[in-house]
Coordinates of C-alpha atoms and ligand atoms in Angstrom, one line a residue:
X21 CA 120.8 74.8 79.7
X22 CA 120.4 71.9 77.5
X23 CA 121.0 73.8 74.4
X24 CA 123.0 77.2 73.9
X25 CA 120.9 79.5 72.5
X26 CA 124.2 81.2 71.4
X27 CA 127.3 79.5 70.2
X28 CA 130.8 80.2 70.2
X29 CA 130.9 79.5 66.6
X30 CA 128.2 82.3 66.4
X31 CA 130.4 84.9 67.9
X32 CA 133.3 83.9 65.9
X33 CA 130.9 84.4 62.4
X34 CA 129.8 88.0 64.0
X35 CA 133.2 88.9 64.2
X36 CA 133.8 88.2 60.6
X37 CA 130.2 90.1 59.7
X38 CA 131.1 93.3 61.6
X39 CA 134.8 93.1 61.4
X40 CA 134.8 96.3 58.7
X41 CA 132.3 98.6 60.5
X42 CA 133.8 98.2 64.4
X43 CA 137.2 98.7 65.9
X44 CA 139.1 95.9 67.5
X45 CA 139.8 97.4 70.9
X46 CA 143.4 97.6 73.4
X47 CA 143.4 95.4 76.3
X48 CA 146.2 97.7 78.5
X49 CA 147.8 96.7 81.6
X50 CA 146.6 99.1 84.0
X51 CA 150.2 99.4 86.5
X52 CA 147.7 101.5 88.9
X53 CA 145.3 99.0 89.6
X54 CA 147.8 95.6 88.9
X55 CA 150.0 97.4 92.2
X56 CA 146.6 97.7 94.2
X57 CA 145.4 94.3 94.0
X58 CA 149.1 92.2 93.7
X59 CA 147.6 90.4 90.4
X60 CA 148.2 92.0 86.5
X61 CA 144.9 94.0 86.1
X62 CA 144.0 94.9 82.4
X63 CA 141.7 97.3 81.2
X64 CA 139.7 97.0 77.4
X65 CA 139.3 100.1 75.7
X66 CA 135.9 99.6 74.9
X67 CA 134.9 102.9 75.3
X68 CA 137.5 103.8 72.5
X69 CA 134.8 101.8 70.4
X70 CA 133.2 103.9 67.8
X71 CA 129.6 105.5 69.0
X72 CA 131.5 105.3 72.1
X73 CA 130.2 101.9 73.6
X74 CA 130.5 98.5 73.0
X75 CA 127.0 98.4 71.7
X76 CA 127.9 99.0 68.1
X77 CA 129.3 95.3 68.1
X78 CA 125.6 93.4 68.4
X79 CA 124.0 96.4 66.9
X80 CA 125.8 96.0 63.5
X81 CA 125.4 92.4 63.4
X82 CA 122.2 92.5 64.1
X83 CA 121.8 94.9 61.7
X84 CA 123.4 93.2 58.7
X85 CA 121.5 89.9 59.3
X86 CA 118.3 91.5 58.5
X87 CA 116.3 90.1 55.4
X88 CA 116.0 92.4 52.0
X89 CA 112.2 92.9 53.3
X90 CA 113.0 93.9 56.8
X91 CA 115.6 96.6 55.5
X92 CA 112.7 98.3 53.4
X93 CA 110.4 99.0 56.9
X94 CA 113.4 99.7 59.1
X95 CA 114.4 99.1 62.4
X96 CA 113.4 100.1 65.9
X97 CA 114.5 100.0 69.5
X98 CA 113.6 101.3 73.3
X99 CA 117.5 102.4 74.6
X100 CA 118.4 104.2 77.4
X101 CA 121.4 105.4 75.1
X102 CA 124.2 103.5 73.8
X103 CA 122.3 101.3 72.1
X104 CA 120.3 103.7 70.3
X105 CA 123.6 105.4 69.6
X106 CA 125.2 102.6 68.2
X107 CA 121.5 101.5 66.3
X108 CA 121.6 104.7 64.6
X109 CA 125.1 104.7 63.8
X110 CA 124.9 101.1 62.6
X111 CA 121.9 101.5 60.4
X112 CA 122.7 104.6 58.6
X113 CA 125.7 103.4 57.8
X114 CA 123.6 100.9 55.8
X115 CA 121.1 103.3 54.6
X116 CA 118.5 102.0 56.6
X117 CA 115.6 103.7 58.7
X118 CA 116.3 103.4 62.7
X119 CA 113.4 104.7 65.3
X120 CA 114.5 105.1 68.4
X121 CA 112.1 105.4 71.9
X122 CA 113.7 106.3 75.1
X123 CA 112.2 107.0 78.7
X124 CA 112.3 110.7 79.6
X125 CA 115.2 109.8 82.6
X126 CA 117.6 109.5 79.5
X127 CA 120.3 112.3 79.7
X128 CA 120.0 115.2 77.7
X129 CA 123.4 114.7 75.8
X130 CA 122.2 111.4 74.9
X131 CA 119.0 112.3 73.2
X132 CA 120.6 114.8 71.2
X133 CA 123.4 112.7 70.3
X134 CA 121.7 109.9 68.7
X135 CA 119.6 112.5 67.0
X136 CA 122.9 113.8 65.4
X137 CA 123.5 110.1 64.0
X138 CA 120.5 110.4 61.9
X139 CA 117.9 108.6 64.1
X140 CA 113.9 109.8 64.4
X141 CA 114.1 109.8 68.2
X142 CA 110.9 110.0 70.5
X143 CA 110.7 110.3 74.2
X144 CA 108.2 108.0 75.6
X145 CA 106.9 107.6 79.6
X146 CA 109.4 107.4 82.3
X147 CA 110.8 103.7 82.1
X148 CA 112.3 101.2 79.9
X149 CA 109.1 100.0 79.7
X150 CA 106.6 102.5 78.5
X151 CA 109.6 103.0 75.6
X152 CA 109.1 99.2 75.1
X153 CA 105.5 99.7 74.5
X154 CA 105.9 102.0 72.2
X155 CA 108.2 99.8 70.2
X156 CA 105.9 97.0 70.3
X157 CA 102.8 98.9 69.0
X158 CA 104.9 100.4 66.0
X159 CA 106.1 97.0 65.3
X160 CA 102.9 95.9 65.1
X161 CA 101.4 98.6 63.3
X162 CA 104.3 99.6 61.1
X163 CA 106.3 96.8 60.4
X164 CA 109.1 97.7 61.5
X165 CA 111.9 95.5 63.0
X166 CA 112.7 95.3 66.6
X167 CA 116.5 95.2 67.8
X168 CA 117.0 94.9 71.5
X169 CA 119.3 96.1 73.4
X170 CA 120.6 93.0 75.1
X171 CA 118.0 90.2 74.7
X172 CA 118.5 88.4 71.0
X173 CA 120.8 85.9 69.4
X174 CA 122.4 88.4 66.9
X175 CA 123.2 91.3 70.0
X176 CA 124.4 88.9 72.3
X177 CA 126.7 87.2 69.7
X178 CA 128.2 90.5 68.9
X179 CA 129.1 91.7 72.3
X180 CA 130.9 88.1 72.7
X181 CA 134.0 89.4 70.1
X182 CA 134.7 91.0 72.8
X183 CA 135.4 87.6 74.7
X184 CA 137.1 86.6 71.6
X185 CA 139.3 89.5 71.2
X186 CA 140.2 89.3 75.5
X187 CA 141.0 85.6 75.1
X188 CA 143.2 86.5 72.3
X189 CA 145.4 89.2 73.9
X190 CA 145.5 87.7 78.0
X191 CA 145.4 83.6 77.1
X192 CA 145.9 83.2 81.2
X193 CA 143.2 85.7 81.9
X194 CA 141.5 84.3 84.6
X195 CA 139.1 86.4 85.9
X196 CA 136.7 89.1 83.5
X197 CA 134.9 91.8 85.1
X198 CA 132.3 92.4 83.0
X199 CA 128.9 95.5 83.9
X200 CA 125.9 94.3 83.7
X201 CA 122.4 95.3 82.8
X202 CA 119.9 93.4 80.8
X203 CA 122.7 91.0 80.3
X204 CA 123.6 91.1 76.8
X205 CA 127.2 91.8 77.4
X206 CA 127.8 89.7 79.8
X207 CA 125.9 86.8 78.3
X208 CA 127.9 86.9 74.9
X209 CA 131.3 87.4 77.1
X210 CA 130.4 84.6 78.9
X211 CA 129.7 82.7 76.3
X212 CA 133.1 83.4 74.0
X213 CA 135.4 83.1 77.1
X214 CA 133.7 79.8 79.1
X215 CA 134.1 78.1 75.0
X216 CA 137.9 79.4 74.7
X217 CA 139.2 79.0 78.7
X218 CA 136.2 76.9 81.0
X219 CA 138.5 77.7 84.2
X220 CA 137.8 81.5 83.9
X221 CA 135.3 83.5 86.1
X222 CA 133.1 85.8 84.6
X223 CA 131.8 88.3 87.2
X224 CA 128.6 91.0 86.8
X225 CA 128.9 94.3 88.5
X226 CA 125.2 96.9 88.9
X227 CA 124.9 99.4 90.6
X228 CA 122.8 98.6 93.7
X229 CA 119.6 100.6 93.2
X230 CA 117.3 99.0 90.4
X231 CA 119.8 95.9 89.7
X232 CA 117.2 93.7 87.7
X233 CA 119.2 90.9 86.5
X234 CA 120.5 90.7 90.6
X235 CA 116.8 90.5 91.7
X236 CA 115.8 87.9 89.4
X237 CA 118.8 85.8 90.1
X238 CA 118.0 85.6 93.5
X239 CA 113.8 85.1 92.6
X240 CA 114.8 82.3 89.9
X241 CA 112.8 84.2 87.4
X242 CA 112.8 87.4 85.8
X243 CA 111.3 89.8 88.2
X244 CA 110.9 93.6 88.0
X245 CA 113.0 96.3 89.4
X246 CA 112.4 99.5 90.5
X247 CA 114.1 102.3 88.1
X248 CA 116.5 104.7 89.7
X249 CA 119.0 107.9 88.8
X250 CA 122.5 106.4 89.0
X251 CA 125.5 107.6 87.9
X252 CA 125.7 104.3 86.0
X253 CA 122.9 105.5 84.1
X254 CA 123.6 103.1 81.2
X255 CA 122.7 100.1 83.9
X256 CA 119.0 101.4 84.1
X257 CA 116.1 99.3 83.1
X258 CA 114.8 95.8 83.6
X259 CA 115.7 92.8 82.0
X260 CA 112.0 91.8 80.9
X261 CA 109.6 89.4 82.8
X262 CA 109.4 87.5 79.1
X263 CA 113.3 87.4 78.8
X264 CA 114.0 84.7 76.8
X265 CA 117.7 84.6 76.5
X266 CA 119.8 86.2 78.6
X267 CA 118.6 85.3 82.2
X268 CA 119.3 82.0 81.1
X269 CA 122.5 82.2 80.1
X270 CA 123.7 84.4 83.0
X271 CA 122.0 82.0 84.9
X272 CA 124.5 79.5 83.6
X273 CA 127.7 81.0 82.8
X274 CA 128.1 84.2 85.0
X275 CA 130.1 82.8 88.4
X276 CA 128.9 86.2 90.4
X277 CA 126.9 89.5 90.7
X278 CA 128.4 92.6 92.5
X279 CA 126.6 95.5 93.4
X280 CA 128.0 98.9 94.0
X281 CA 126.8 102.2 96.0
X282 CA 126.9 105.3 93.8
X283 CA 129.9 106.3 95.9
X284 CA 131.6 103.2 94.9
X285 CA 131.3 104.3 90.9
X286 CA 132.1 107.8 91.6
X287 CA 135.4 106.7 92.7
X288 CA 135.8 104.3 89.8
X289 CA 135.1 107.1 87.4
X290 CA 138.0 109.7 89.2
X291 CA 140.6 106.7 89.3
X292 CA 139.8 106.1 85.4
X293 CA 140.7 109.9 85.3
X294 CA 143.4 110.6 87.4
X295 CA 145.3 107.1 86.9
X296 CA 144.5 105.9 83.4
X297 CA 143.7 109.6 82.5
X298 CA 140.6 107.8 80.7
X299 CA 137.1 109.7 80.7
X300 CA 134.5 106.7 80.9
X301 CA 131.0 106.8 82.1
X302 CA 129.7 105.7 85.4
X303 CA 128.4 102.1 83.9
X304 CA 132.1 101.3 82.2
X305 CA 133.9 102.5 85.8
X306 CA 132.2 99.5 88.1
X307 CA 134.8 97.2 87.2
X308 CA 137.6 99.3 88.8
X309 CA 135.3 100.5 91.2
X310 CA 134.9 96.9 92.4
X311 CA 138.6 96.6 92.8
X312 CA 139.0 100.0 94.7
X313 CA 136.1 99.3 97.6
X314 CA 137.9 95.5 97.9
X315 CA 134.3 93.6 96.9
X316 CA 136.0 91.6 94.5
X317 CA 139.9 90.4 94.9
X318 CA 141.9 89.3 92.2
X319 CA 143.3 85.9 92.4
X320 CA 145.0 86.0 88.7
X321 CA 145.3 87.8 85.7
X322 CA 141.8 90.2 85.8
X323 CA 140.3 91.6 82.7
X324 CA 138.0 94.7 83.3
X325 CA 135.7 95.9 80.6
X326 CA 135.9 99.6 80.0
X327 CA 132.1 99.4 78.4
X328 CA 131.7 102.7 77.6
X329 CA 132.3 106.8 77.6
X330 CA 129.1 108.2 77.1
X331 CA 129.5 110.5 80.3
X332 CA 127.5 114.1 80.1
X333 CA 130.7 115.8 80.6
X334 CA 129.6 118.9 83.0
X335 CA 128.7 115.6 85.3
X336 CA 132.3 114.3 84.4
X337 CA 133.9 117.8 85.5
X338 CA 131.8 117.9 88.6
X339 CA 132.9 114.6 90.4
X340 CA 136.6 114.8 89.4
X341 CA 136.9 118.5 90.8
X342 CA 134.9 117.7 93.9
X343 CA 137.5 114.9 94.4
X344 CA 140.5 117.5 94.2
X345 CA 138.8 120.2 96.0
X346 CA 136.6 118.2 98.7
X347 CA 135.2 122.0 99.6
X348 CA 133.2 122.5 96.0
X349 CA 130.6 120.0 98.1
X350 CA 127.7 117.9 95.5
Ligands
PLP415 C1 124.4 98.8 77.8 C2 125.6 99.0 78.6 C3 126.0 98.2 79.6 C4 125.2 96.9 80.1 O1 125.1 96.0 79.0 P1 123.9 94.9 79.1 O2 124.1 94.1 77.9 O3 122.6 95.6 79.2 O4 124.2 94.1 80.4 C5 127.2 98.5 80.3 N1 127.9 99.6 80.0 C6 127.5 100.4 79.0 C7 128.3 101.6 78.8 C8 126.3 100.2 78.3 O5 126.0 101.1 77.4

């Protein structure tokens, strides 16, 4: 990359712009996993976040960067949930309209959720990308202003507080497990924690069904993938064949991808729950789901992002009961 699309010094002026509307989050030593894997292993409470994912961090910055203009039509988004959570949330909070299109795979709890937080929600096709289109023609025929889930400067510099704030409380952290989607995360983690401490890894964990940003990694482009039901539902969708920001960046900051098997989140979701007693959804549970199976080791001190909680709890109930009474079956 010959320039950064995104800087550090943009990360550290988000943190200052969303500072008053987002919590500043625990990094906890997590004894449980730290005795698995021999190295200190340290969990951030990002799905203590308010909305309940880290999302509200690029969506409020986003948000408040808008121009006088653009707050008069309102904003818009495609989300497969969190994002339109935390787009809602963000928005309202500034008295601004938010739209909000998601595919019709989106949980039930989610939809009705976001509603709750004041957005005008519609369900549209049966991907990310028929929700996308829908965006795009009210953009173009309403005026109103896109906000991505992942790929733009003012997202992707919001989800990097959280490298600041990980850099700030583990200054030998040397390894960041970090889920990954569309990249936005990951890409502003990356970003904040390869400025602040070069020698660190920054690793990506998907699920192994669908894993876009994987597939195009490995094509050298963007390339589709095929959607599927996961239990890390929040990792769903593509990244965009016209991606303009965060293949790159993943690209040339992220050291590794790991994919996971749906068993392999399932049992990062019951250890949240019966170790850290910590309900999280399937996307935020990859990282110690990664330790558990042994794909990656720990070298050094490992920093997992907990990304999120937005878990339908009867789905919640169902895994971690089927763990302690193997006989309840699926
Ligand atoms: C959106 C999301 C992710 C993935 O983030 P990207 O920026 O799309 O890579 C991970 N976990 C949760 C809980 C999410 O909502």
């Amino acid at each position: 990359m010959a320039e950064p699309f995104v800087t550090l010094d943009d990360i550290v002026a988000a943190r200052v712009t969303i500072a008053p509307h987002i919590q500043r989050t625990a990094l906890i030593l997590s004894d449980s996993l730290s005795e698995i894997t021999g190295h200190p292993v340290y969990l951030k409470h990002e799905h203590r976040q308010t909305t309940g994912a880290f999302k509200l961090r690029g969506a409020t910055n986003a948000v408040a960067r808008l121009s006088q203009e653009q707050r008069q039509h309102g904003v818009i988004a495609a989300s497969t949930g969190n994002h339109g959570r935390a787009l809602s949330y963000a928005a309202a909070k500034q008295g601004i309209l938010a739209i909000i299109c998601m595919s019709s795979l989106v949980p039930q709890n989610k939809v009705d959720e976001i509603s709750k937080l004041g957005a005008d929600v519609r369900i549209v096709g049966r991907s990310q990308d028929d929700a996308q289109a829908e965006v795009e023609w009210l953009v173009a025929t309403q005026g109103l202003t896109m906000i991505p889930p992942f790929d733009h400067p003012d997202v992707i510099a919001g989800q990097g507080t959280l490298g600041l704030e990980i850099v700030e409380d583990l200054a030998d952290v040397e390894t960041v497990l970090v889920p990954l989607s569309g990249g936005g995360l990951i890409a502003g983690i990356a970003t904040a924690v390869k400025a602040l401490k070069p020698s660190a890894k920054i690793i990506g964990i998907s699920m192994d069904r669908g894993a876009a940003m994987h597939a195009s990694l490995a094509a050298g482009e963007p390339v589709l993938a095929e959607e599927h039901a996961s239990l890390a539902d929040s990792l769903g969708g593509g990244i965009g064949l016209d991606n303009r920001l965060t293949f790159a960046i993943v690209q040339a900051l992220v050291d590794e991808v790991v994919l996971l098997t749906e068993d392999e989140i399932a049992a990062g979701i019951i250890h949240a729950y019966r170790q850290e007693r910590e309900v999280i959804e399937g996307a935020a549970a990859v990282g110690i789901a990664a330790l558990l199976c042994g794909k990656i080791r720990p070298t050094g001190p490992t920093a997992i992002v907990l990304s999120g909680r937005n878990i339908a709890m009867d789905q919640h109930c169902r895994l971690v009961d089927r763990a302690v009474f193997p006989e309840l079956g699926s």
